[in-house]
Amino acid sequence: MPSLPFFPSSLFSSSISSSPSTVQCLEMTTKRKIIGRLVPCRCFRGEEEVISVLDYSHCSLQQVPKEIFSFERTLEELYLDANQIEELPKQLFNCQALRKLSMPDNDLSNLPTTIASLVNLRELDISKNGIQEFPDNIKCCKCLSVVEASVNPIAKLPDGFTQLLNLTQLFLNDAFLEYLPANFGRLSKLRILELRENHLKTMPKSIHRLSQLERLDLGSNEFTELPEVLEQIHNLKELWMDNNSLQKIPGVGQKPFTATSSHNLFHLSLALMKSVDGGCDALP
């Protein structure tokens, strides 16, 4: 008979049976440094003081398991990837120690306003859902650093979104965005901004305030020319403008757009551009 895998004793209470049927409820995994992978069961009731990471990915779940709420005081990371969950229960937002919430590839249609309770949340992944908008009080999640919301029918960002001043990475590819808020430049800590496959035609003038931005992906949008304001983002290293209807790269005033004199740019993608007006000649 093959031996059972080793589990740290801290994951078990003295009142829990060590029978094989009990052990099967917990599978150790190294995926994303997960402590434990739990399937819906109640056999670990009473161990909330030791569980900080739960992974229910690919479990064919239609709702958030109630067992999660037993760990609301200590839960820091929750993975619910690739299920069929349609809504988030109010109890989930009592998990105020939560730092990472990962729910890509589900059936969510909205983010409840109660997300404002997750004041320690740093990473949010809601990609590949049916979410149409962010609630304005997302601004209360002031610790948010990474937001992945690609492949959702999001048409606009609320003004409250621009108050996420600790945001460093934003992924909103394959959405329905037609414009960004005028004060988008408030997100001055952004280093990566991906907005591929939207309906953007212009960029707000305030975007020049993104002084730490290194990667900007505007591919597959509806730009007809390179936004002049981009020349003022001096730390930019990657700029993707492929699959737009670019007619030219305009000059800024009387000066042509020159990548190396104004940028640290090492990658500039302009596929499907029809002509270049004397600019970019300084690219290596």
GROMACS .gro file of C-alpha atoms in nm:
model
  284
    1MET     CA    1   0.000   0.000   0.000
    2PRO     CA    2   0.155   0.338  -0.102
    3SER     CA    3   0.230   0.576   0.183
    4LEU     CA    4   0.027   0.893   0.228
    5PRO     CA    5   0.195   1.228   0.157
    6PHE     CA    6   0.339   1.419   0.452
    7PHE     CA    7   0.130   1.703   0.597
    8PRO     CA    8   0.252   1.953   0.857
    9SER     CA    9   0.103   1.875   1.197
   10SER     CA   10  -0.009   2.236   1.230
   11LEU     CA   11  -0.279   2.170   0.972
   12PHE     CA   12  -0.451   1.911   1.192
   13SER     CA   13  -0.622   1.936   1.528
   14SER     CA   14  -0.604   1.657   1.780
   15SER     CA   15  -0.976   1.586   1.738
   16ILE     CA   16  -0.953   1.507   1.367
   17SER     CA   17  -0.926   1.151   1.250
   18SER     CA   18  -0.618   1.054   1.047
   19SER     CA   19  -0.810   0.805   0.833
   20PRO     CA   20  -0.741   0.804   0.456
   21SER     CA   21  -1.088   0.945   0.385
   22THR     CA   22  -1.009   1.248   0.599
   23VAL     CA   23  -0.667   1.310   0.447
   24GLN     CA   24  -0.818   1.312   0.098
   25CYS     CA   25  -0.994   1.637   0.183
   26LEU     CA   26  -0.660   1.822   0.182
   27GLU     CA   27  -0.414   1.806  -0.104
   28MET     CA   28  -0.079   1.978  -0.065
   29THR     CA   29   0.045   2.161  -0.370
   30THR     CA   30   0.333   2.390  -0.458
   31LYS     CA   31   0.125   2.590  -0.704
   32ARG     CA   32   0.168   2.962  -0.625
   33LYS     CA   33   0.304   2.870  -0.282
   34ILE     CA   34  -0.034   2.742  -0.173
   35ILE     CA   35  -0.053   2.613   0.184
   36GLY     CA   36  -0.347   2.384   0.126
   37ARG     CA   37  -0.597   2.292  -0.142
   38LEU     CA   38  -0.939   2.227   0.003
   39VAL     CA   39  -1.243   2.081  -0.163
   40PRO     CA   40  -1.581   2.161  -0.009
   41CYS     CA   41  -1.605   1.971   0.318
   42ARG     CA   42  -1.628   2.044   0.687
   43CYS     CA   43  -1.360   1.811   0.811
   44PHE     CA   44  -1.114   2.089   0.902
   45ARG     CA   45  -1.353   2.297   1.110
   46GLY     CA   46  -1.158   2.454   1.392
   47GLU     CA   47  -0.833   2.507   1.199
   48GLU     CA   48  -0.907   2.865   1.095
   49GLU     CA   49  -0.611   2.995   1.293
   50VAL     CA   50  -0.360   2.822   1.062
   51ILE     CA   51  -0.514   2.855   0.715
   52SER     CA   52  -0.410   3.168   0.525
   53VAL     CA   53  -0.428   3.043   0.163
   54LEU     CA   54  -0.706   2.841   0.001
   55ASP     CA   55  -0.722   2.713  -0.357
   56TYR     CA   56  -1.056   2.597  -0.497
   57SER     CA   57  -0.954   2.633  -0.861
   58HIS     CA   58  -1.102   2.399  -1.123
   59CYS     CA   59  -1.353   2.249  -0.879
   60SER     CA   60  -1.668   2.299  -1.092
   61LEU     CA   61  -1.815   2.521  -0.820
   62GLN     CA   62  -2.132   2.719  -0.880
   63GLN     CA   63  -2.101   2.920  -0.560
   64VAL     CA   64  -1.833   3.025  -0.315
   65PRO     CA   65  -1.794   2.742  -0.060
   66LYS     CA   66  -1.925   2.834   0.284
   67GLU     CA   67  -1.625   2.663   0.445
   68ILE     CA   68  -1.415   2.963   0.341
   69PHE     CA   69  -1.591   3.185   0.591
   70SER     CA   70  -1.457   2.976   0.878
   71PHE     CA   71  -1.116   3.125   0.800
   72GLU     CA   72  -1.221   3.488   0.762
   73ARG     CA   73  -0.981   3.606   1.033
   74THR     CA   74  -0.667   3.461   0.876
   75LEU     CA   75  -0.737   3.413   0.504
   76GLU     CA   76  -0.491   3.614   0.293
   77GLU     CA   77  -0.512   3.449  -0.050
   78LEU     CA   78  -0.814   3.291  -0.215
   79TYR     CA   79  -0.807   3.117  -0.553
   80LEU     CA   80  -1.138   3.034  -0.720
   81ASP     CA   81  -1.009   3.014  -1.077
   82ALA     CA   82  -1.205   2.843  -1.354
   83ASN     CA   83  -1.534   2.762  -1.186
   84GLN     CA   84  -1.894   2.861  -1.267
   85ILE     CA   85  -1.950   3.108  -0.984
   86GLU     CA   86  -2.212   3.374  -1.070
   87GLU     CA   87  -2.208   3.596  -0.762
   88LEU     CA   88  -2.001   3.678  -0.457
   89PRO     CA   89  -2.172   3.636  -0.120
   90LYS     CA   90  -2.164   3.914   0.138
   91GLN     CA   91  -1.981   3.691   0.385
   92LEU     CA   92  -1.677   3.684   0.157
   93PHE     CA   93  -1.616   4.050   0.228
   94ASN     CA   94  -1.580   3.980   0.599
   95CYS     CA   95  -1.240   3.832   0.510
   96GLN     CA   96  -1.068   4.161   0.577
   97ALA     CA   97  -0.720   4.008   0.595
   98LEU     CA   98  -0.753   3.908   0.228
   99ARG     CA   99  -0.459   4.030   0.021
  100LYS     CA  100  -0.520   3.840  -0.302
  101LEU     CA  101  -0.851   3.741  -0.463
  102SER     CA  102  -0.823   3.537  -0.782
  103MET     CA  103  -1.144   3.457  -0.972
  104PRO     CA  104  -1.064   3.442  -1.345
  105ASP     CA  105  -1.279   3.238  -1.580
  106ASN     CA  106  -1.606   3.237  -1.386
  107ASP     CA  107  -1.957   3.368  -1.459
  108LEU     CA  108  -1.958   3.688  -1.253
  109SER     CA  109  -2.176   3.969  -1.391
  110ASN     CA  110  -2.087   4.234  -1.134
  111LEU     CA  111  -1.862   4.329  -0.847
  112PRO     CA  112  -2.069   4.408  -0.538
  113THR     CA  113  -2.017   4.737  -0.360
  114THR     CA  114  -1.918   4.539  -0.050
  115ILE     CA  115  -1.576   4.491  -0.209
  116ALA     CA  116  -1.497   4.821  -0.037
  117SER     CA  117  -1.460   4.617   0.284
  118LEU     CA  118  -1.144   4.448   0.153
  119VAL     CA  119  -0.918   4.728   0.268
  120ASN     CA  120  -0.604   4.509   0.264
  121LEU     CA  121  -0.658   4.370  -0.087
  122ARG     CA  122  -0.345   4.402  -0.302
  123GLU     CA  123  -0.414   4.178  -0.602
  124LEU     CA  124  -0.747   4.128  -0.780
  125ASP     CA  125  -0.796   3.897  -1.077
  126ILE     CA  126  -1.147   3.896  -1.224
  127SER     CA  127  -1.050   3.834  -1.587
  128LYS     CA  128  -1.271   3.628  -1.820
  129ASN     CA  129  -1.603   3.705  -1.655
  130GLY     CA  130  -1.908   3.909  -1.757
  131ILE     CA  131  -1.845   4.212  -1.537
  132GLN     CA  132  -1.970   4.535  -1.692
  133GLU     CA  133  -1.835   4.790  -1.447
  134PHE     CA  134  -1.637   4.855  -1.133
  135PRO     CA  135  -1.831   5.002  -0.842
  136ASP     CA  136  -1.718   5.355  -0.764
  137ASN     CA  137  -1.630   5.258  -0.408
  138ILE     CA  138  -1.351   5.034  -0.539
  139LYS     CA  139  -1.159   5.345  -0.432
  140CYS     CA  140  -1.177   5.214  -0.074
  141CYS     CA  141  -0.942   4.928  -0.169
  142LYS     CA  142  -0.651   5.166  -0.136
  143CYS     CA  143  -0.386   4.892  -0.111
  144LEU     CA  144  -0.464   4.752  -0.456
  145SER     CA  145  -0.143   4.713  -0.654
  146VAL     CA  146  -0.241   4.471  -0.933
  147VAL     CA  147  -0.577   4.453  -1.113
  148GLU     CA  148  -0.635   4.199  -1.390
  149ALA     CA  149  -0.978   4.257  -1.543
  150SER     CA  150  -0.922   4.159  -1.906
  151VAL     CA  151  -1.195   3.992  -2.113
  152ASN     CA  152  -1.491   4.162  -1.947
  153PRO     CA  153  -1.751   4.391  -2.115
  154ILE     CA  154  -1.632   4.695  -1.916
  155ALA     CA  155  -1.725   5.011  -2.107
  156LYS     CA  156  -1.583   5.272  -1.869
  157LEU     CA  157  -1.395   5.320  -1.546
  158PRO     CA  158  -1.555   5.511  -1.259
  159ASP     CA  159  -1.382   5.818  -1.120
  160GLY     CA  160  -1.325   5.624  -0.801
  161PHE     CA  161  -1.091   5.392  -0.988
  162THR     CA  162  -0.843   5.675  -1.032
  163GLN     CA  163  -0.811   5.695  -0.653
  164LEU     CA  164  -0.628   5.361  -0.640
  165LEU     CA  165  -0.302   5.547  -0.594
  166ASN     CA  166  -0.094   5.235  -0.517
  167LEU     CA  167  -0.182   5.063  -0.845
  168THR     CA  168   0.131   4.945  -1.029
  169GLN     CA  169  -0.016   4.703  -1.286
  170LEU     CA  170  -0.348   4.730  -1.470
  171PHE     CA  171  -0.464   4.480  -1.730
  172LEU     CA  172  -0.784   4.568  -1.915
  173ASN     CA  173  -0.736   4.394  -2.246
  174ASP     CA  174  -1.030   4.284  -2.460
  175ALA     CA  175  -1.292   4.503  -2.295
  176PHE     CA  176  -1.530   4.768  -2.433
  177LEU     CA  177  -1.342   5.080  -2.321
  178GLU     CA  178  -1.394   5.387  -2.541
  179TYR     CA  179  -1.209   5.634  -2.320
  180LEU     CA  180  -1.021   5.669  -1.992
  181PRO     CA  181  -1.120   5.908  -1.712
  182ALA     CA  182  -0.974   6.256  -1.756
  183ASN     CA  183  -0.781   6.226  -1.429
  184PHE     CA  184  -0.637   5.882  -1.511
  185GLY     CA  185  -0.292   6.034  -1.462
  186ARG     CA  186  -0.348   6.024  -1.087
  187LEU     CA  187  -0.235   5.660  -1.103
  188SER     CA  188   0.123   5.780  -1.100
  189LYS     CA  189   0.270   5.451  -0.969
  190LEU     CA  190   0.158   5.252  -1.272
  191ARG     CA  191   0.444   5.057  -1.431
  192ILE     CA  192   0.241   4.830  -1.662
  193LEU     CA  193  -0.074   4.937  -1.844
  194GLU     CA  194  -0.233   4.701  -2.094
  195LEU     CA  195  -0.541   4.820  -2.284
  196ARG     CA  196  -0.522   4.602  -2.595
  197GLU     CA  197  -0.838   4.524  -2.794
  198ASN     CA  198  -1.063   4.806  -2.682
  199HIS     CA  199  -1.222   5.099  -2.870
  200LEU     CA  200  -0.986   5.375  -2.763
  201LYS     CA  201  -0.923   5.664  -3.001
  202THR     CA  202  -0.748   5.910  -2.771
  203MET     CA  203  -0.562   5.923  -2.442
  204PRO     CA  204  -0.629   6.178  -2.166
  205LYS     CA  205  -0.374   6.458  -2.137
  206SER     CA  206  -0.316   6.368  -1.773
  207ILE     CA  207  -0.146   6.044  -1.877
  208HIS     CA  208   0.184   6.232  -1.895
  209ARG     CA  209   0.184   6.209  -1.514
  210LEU     CA  210   0.249   5.833  -1.535
  211SER     CA  211   0.618   5.896  -1.478
  212GLN     CA  212   0.694   5.536  -1.374
  213LEU     CA  213   0.517   5.370  -1.667
  214GLU     CA  214   0.745   5.119  -1.844
  215ARG     CA  215   0.505   4.914  -2.055
  216LEU     CA  216   0.205   5.051  -2.246
  217ASP     CA  217   0.000   4.827  -2.474
  218LEU     CA  218  -0.255   5.008  -2.690
  219GLY     CA  219  -0.259   4.752  -2.969
  220SER     CA  220  -0.581   4.669  -3.154
  221ASN     CA  221  -0.766   4.989  -3.073
  222GLU     CA  222  -0.896   5.268  -3.299
  223PHE     CA  223  -0.610   5.519  -3.296
  224THR     CA  224  -0.537   5.697  -3.622
  225GLU     CA  225  -0.222   5.864  -3.492
  226LEU     CA  226   0.020   5.823  -3.207
  227PRO     CA  227  -0.103   6.033  -2.913
  228GLU     CA  228   0.137   6.323  -2.872
  229VAL     CA  229   0.115   6.304  -2.494
  230LEU     CA  230   0.308   5.974  -2.500
  231GLU     CA  231   0.630   6.159  -2.572
  232GLN     CA  232   0.612   6.303  -2.223
  233ILE     CA  233   0.627   5.962  -2.055
  234HIS     CA  234   1.004   5.950  -2.027
  235ASN     CA  235   1.044   5.615  -1.850
  236LEU     CA  236   0.854   5.419  -2.116
  237LYS     CA  237   1.040   5.108  -2.236
  238GLU     CA  238   0.770   4.922  -2.432
  239LEU     CA  239   0.503   5.081  -2.650
  240TRP     CA  240   0.262   4.864  -2.848
  241MET     CA  241   0.043   5.035  -3.108
  242ASP     CA  242   0.005   4.749  -3.354
  243ASN     CA  243  -0.326   4.676  -3.525
  244ASN     CA  244  -0.450   5.032  -3.514
  245SER     CA  245  -0.528   5.250  -3.816
  246LEU     CA  246  -0.224   5.473  -3.773
  247GLN     CA  247  -0.175   5.720  -4.056
  248LYS     CA  248   0.139   5.881  -3.921
  249ILE     CA  249   0.346   5.964  -3.616
  250PRO     CA  250   0.293   6.337  -3.568
  251GLY     CA  251   0.554   6.584  -3.452
  252VAL     CA  252   0.524   6.740  -3.111
  253GLY     CA  253   0.512   7.109  -3.195
  254GLN     CA  254   0.791   7.155  -3.450
  255LYS     CA  255   0.985   6.858  -3.322
  256PRO     CA  256   0.937   6.505  -3.462
  257PHE     CA  257   0.876   6.215  -3.230
  258THR     CA  258   1.222   6.072  -3.154
  259ALA     CA  259   1.219   5.769  -2.934
  260THR     CA  260   1.571   5.750  -2.797
  261SER     CA  261   1.616   6.120  -2.725
  262SER     CA  262   1.300   6.137  -2.515
  263HIS     CA  263   1.259   5.779  -2.394
  264ASN     CA  264   1.430   5.466  -2.274
  265LEU     CA  265   1.220   5.287  -2.535
  266PHE     CA  266   1.356   4.952  -2.648
  267HIS     CA  267   1.042   4.814  -2.813
  268LEU     CA  268   0.805   5.006  -3.037
  269SER     CA  269   0.544   4.810  -3.231
  270LEU     CA  270   0.361   5.003  -3.503
  271ALA     CA  271   0.239   4.727  -3.733
  272LEU     CA  272  -0.025   4.833  -3.989
  273MET     CA  273   0.096   5.195  -3.984
  274LYS     CA  274   0.058   5.361  -4.324
  275SER     CA  275   0.330   5.622  -4.302
  276VAL     CA  276   0.584   5.781  -4.070
  277ASP     CA  277   0.630   6.159  -4.070
  278GLY     CA  278   1.002   6.188  -4.020
  279GLY     CA  279   0.988   6.049  -3.667
  280CYS     CA  280   1.129   5.742  -3.497
  281ASP     CA  281   1.448   5.776  -3.701
  282ALA     CA  282   1.635   5.763  -3.374
  283LEU     CA  283   1.512   5.415  -3.294
  284PRO     CA  284   1.794   5.157  -3.295
   0.00000   0.00000   0.00000
